mmCIF file of N, CA and C in Angstrom:
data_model
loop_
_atom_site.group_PDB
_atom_site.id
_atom_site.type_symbol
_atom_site.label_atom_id
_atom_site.label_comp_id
_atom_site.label_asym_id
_atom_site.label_seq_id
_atom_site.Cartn_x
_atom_site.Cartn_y
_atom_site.Cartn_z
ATOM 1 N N UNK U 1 78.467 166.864 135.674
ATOM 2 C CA UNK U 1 79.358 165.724 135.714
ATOM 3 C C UNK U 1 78.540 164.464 135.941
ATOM 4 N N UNK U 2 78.620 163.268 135.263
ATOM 5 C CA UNK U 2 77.971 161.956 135.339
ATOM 6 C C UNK U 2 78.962 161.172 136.873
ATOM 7 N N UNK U 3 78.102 161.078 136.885
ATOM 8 C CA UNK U 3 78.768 160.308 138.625
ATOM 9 C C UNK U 3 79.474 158.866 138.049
ATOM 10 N N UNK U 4 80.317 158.725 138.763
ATOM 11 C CA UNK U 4 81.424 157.578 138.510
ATOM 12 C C UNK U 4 81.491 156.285 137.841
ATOM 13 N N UNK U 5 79.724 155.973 137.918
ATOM 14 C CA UNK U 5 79.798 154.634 138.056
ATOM 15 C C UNK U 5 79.742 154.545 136.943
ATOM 16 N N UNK U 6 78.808 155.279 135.874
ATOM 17 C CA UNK U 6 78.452 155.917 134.406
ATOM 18 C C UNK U 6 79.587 155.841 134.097
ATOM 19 N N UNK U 7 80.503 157.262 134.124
ATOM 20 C CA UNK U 7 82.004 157.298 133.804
ATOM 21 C C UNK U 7 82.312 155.689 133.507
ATOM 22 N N UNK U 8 82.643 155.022 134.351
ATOM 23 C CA UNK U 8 83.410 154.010 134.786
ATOM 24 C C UNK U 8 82.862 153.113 133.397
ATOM 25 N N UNK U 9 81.815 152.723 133.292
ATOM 26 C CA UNK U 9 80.454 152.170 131.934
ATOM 27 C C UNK U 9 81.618 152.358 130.793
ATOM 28 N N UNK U 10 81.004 153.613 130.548
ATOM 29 C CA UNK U 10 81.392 154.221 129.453
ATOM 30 C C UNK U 10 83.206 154.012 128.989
ATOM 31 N N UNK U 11 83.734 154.108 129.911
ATOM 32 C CA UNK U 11 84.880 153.959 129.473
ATOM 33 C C UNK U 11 85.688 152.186 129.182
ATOM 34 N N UNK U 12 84.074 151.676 130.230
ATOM 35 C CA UNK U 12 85.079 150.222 129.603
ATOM 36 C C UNK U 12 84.139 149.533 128.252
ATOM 37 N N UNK U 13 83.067 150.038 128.152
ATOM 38 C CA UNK U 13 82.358 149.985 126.730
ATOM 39 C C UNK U 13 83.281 150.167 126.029
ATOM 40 N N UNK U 14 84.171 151.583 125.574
ATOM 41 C CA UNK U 14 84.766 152.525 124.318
ATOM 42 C C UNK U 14 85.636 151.416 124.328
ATOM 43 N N UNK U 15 86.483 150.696 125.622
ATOM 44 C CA UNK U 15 87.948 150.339 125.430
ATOM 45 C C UNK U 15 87.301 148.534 124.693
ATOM 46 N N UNK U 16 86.258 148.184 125.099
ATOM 47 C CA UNK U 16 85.793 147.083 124.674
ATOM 48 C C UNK U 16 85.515 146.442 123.346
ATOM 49 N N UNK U 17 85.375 148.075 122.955
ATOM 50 C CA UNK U 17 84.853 147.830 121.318
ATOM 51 C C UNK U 17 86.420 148.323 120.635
ATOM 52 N N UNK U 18 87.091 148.804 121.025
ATOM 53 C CA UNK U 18 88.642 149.204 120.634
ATOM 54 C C UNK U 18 89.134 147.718 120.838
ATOM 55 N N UNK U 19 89.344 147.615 121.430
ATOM 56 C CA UNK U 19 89.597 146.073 121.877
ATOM 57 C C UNK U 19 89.528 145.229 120.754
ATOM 58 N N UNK U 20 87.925 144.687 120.758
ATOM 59 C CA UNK U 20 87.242 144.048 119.635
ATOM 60 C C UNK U 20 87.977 144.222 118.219
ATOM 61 N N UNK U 21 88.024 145.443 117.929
ATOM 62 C CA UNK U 21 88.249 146.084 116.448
ATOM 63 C C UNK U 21 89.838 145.898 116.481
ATOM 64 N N UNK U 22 90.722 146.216 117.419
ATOM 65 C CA UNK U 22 92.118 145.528 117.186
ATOM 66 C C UNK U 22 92.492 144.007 117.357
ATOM 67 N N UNK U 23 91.768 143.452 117.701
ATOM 68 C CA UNK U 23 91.605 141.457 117.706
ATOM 69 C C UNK U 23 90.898 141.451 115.898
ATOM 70 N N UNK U 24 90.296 142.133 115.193
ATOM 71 C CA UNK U 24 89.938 141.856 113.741
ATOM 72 C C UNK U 24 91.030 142.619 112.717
ATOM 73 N N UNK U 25 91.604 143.666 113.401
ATOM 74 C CA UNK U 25 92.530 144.202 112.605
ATOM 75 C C UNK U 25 93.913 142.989 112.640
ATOM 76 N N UNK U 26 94.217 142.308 113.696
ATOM 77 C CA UNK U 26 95.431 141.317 114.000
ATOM 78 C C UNK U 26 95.219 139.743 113.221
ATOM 79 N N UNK U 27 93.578 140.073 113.432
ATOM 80 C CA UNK U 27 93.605 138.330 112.483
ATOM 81 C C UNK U 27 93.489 138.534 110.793
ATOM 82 N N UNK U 28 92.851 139.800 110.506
ATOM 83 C CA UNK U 28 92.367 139.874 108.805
ATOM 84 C C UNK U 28 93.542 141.285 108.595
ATOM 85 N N UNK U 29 94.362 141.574 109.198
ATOM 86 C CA UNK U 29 94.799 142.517 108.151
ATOM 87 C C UNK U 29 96.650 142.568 108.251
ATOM 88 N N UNK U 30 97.166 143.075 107.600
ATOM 89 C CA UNK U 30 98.702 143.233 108.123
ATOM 90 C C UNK U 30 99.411 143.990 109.063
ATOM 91 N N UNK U 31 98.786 143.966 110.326
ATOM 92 C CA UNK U 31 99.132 144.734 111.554
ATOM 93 C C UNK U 31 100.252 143.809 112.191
ATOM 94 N N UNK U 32 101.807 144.547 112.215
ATOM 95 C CA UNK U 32 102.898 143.950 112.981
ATOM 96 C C UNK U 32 102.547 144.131 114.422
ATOM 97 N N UNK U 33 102.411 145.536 114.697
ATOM 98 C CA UNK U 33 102.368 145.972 115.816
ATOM 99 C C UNK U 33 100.917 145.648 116.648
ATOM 100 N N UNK U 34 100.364 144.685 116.264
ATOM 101 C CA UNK U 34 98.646 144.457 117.023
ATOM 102 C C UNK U 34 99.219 144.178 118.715
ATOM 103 N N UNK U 35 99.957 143.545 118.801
ATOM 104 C CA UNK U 35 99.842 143.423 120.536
ATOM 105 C C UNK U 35 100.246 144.773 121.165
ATOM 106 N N UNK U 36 101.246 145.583 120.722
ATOM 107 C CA UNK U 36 101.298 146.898 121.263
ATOM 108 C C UNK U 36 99.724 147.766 121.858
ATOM 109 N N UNK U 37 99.510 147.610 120.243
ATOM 110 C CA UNK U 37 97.690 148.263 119.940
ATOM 111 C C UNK U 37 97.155 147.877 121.249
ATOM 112 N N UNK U 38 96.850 145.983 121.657
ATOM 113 C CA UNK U 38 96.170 145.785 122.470
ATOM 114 C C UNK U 38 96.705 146.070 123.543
ATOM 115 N N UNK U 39 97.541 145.743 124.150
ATOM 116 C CA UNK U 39 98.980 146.315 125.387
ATOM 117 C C UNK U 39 98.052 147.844 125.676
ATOM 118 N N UNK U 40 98.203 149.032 124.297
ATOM 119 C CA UNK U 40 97.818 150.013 124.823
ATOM 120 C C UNK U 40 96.472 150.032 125.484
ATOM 121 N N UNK U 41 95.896 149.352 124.495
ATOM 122 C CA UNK U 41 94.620 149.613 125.292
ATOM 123 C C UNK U 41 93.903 149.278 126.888
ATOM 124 N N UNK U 42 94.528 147.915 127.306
ATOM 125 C CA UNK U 42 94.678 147.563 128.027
ATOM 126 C C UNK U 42 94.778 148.488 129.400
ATOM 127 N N UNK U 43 96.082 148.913 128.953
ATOM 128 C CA UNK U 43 96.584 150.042 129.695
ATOM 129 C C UNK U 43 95.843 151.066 130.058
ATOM 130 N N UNK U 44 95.368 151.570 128.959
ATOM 131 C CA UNK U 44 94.770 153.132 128.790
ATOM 132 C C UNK U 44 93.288 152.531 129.924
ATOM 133 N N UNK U 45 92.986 151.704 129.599
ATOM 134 C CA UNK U 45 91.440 151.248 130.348
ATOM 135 C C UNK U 45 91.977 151.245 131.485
ATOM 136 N N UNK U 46 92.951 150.486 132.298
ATOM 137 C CA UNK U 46 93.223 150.295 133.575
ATOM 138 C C UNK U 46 93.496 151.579 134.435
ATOM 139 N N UNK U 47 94.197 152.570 133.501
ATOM 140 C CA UNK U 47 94.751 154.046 134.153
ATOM 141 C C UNK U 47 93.277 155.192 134.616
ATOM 142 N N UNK U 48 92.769 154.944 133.204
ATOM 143 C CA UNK U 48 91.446 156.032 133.264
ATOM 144 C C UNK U 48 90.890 154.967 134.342
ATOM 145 N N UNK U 49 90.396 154.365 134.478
ATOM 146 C CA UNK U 49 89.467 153.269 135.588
ATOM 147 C C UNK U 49 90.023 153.718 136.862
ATOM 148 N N UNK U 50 91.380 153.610 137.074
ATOM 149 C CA UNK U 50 91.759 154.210 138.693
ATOM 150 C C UNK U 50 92.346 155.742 138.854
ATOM 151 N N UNK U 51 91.594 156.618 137.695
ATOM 152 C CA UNK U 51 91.946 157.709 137.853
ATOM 153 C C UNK U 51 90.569 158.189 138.026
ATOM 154 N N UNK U 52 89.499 157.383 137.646
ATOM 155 C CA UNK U 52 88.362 158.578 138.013
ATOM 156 C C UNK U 52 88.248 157.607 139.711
ATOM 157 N N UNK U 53 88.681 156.557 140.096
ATOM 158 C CA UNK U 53 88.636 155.843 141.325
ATOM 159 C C UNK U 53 89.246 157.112 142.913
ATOM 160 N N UNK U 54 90.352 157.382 141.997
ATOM 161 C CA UNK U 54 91.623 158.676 142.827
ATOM 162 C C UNK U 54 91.290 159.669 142.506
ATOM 163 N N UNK U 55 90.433 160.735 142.502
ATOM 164 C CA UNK U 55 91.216 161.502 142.161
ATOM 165 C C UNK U 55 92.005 162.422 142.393
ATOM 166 N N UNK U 56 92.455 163.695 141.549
ATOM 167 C CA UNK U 56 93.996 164.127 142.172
ATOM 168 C C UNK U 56 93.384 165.501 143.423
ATOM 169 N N UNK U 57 94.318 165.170 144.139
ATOM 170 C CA UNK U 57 93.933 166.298 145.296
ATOM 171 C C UNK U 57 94.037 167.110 145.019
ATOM 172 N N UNK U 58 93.536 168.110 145.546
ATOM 173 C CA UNK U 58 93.520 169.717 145.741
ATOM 174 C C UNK U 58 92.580 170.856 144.217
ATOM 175 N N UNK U 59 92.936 169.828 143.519
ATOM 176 C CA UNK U 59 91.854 170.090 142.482
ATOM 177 C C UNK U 59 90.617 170.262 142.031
ATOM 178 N N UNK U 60 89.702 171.157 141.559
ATOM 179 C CA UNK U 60 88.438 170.984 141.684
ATOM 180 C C UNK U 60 87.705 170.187 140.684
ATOM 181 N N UNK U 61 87.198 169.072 140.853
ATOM 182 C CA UNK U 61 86.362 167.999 140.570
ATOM 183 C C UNK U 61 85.856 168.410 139.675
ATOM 184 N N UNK U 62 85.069 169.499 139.119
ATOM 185 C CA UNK U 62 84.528 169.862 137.914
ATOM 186 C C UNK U 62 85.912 169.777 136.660
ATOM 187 N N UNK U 63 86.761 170.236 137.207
ATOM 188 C CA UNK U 63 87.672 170.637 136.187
ATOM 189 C C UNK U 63 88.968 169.281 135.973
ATOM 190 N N UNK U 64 88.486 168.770 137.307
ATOM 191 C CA UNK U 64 89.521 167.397 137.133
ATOM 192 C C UNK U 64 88.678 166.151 136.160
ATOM 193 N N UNK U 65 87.015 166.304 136.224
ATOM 194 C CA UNK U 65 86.707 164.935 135.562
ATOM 195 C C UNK U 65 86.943 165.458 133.684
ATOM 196 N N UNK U 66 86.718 167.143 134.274
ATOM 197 C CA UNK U 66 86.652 167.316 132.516
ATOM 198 C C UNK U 66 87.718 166.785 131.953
ATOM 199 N N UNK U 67 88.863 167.301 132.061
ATOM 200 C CA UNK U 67 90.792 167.684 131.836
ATOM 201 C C UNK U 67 90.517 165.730 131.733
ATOM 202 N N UNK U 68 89.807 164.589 132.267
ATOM 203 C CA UNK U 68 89.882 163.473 132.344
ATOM 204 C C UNK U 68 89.253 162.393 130.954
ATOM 205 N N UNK U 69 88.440 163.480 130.549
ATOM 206 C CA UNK U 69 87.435 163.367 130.055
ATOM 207 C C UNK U 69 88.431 163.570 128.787
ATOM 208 N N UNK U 70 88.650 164.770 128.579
ATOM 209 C CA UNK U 70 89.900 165.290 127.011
ATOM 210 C C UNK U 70 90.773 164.090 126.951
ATOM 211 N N UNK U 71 91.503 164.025 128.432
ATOM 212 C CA UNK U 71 92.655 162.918 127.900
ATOM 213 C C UNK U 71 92.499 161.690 127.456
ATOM 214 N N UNK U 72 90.713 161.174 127.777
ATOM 215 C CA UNK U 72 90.582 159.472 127.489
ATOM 216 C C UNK U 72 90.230 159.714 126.044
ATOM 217 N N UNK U 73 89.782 160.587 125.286
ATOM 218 C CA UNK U 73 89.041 161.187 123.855
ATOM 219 C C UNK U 73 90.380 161.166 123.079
ATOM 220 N N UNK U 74 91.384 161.694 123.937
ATOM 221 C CA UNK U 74 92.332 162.207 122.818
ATOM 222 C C UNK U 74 93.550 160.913 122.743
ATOM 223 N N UNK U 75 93.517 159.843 124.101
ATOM 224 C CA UNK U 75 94.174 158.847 124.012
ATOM 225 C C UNK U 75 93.501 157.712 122.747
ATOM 226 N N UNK U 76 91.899 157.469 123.134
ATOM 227 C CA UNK U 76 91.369 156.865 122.234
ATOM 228 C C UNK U 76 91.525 156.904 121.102
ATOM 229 N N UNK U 77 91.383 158.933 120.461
ATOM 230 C CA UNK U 77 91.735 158.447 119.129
ATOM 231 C C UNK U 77 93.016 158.491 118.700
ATOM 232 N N UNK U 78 94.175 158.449 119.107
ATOM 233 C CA UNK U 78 94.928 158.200 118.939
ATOM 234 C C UNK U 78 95.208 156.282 118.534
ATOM 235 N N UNK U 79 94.719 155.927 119.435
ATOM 236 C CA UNK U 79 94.749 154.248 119.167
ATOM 237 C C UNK U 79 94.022 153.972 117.804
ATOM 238 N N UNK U 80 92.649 155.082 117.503
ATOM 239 C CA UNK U 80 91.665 154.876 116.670
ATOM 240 C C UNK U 80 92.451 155.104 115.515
ATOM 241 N N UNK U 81 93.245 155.719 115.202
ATOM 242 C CA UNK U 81 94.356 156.283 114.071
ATOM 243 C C UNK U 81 95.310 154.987 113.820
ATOM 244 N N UNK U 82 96.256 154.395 114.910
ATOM 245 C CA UNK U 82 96.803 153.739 114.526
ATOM 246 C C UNK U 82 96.092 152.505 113.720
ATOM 247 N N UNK U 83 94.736 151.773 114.163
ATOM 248 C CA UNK U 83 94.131 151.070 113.869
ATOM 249 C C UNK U 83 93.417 151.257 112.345
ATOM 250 N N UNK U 84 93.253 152.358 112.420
ATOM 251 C CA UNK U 84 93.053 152.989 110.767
ATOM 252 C C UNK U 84 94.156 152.483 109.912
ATOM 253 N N UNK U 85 95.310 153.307 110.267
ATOM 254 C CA UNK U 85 96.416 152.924 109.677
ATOM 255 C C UNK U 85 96.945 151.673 109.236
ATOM 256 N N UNK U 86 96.790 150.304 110.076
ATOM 257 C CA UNK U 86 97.594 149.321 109.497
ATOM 258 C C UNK U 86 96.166 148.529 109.080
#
């Protein structure tokens, strides 16, 4: 497991450049929904950020950063899809 602070890097890098790439999809292309896009992302950065900050009790830490790890991959590309899309 990469210790927190890494984690923490990394995840506001990914949301930074998501970010970036939905501010060029809103000015050059026909995206209705761009503030949602950014809204999500927003979001998604703020949640993962105070979830590796908390984490959940009683759980073991190996298996909580992984299970943390799937959900920011699988939230991302999900955003990465919509952004494809419009």
């Amino acid at each position: 497991m990469a210790n927190k602070r890494s984690l923490k890097r990394t995840i506001n890098l990914i949301c930074e450049e998501l970010f970036a790439e939905s501010i060029a999809v809103s000015l050059y292309g026909n995206n209705d929904n761009s503030e949602a896009i950014i809204y999500s992302i927003l979001k998604m950065q703020s949640d993962f950020i105070c979830r590796i900050s908390h984490p959940e009790p009683g759980m073991a830490p190996k298996a909580y950063y992984k299970k943390l790890k799937e959900d920011f991959i699988a939230q991302a590309s999900d955003i990465i899809d919509q952004l494809n899309n419009h």
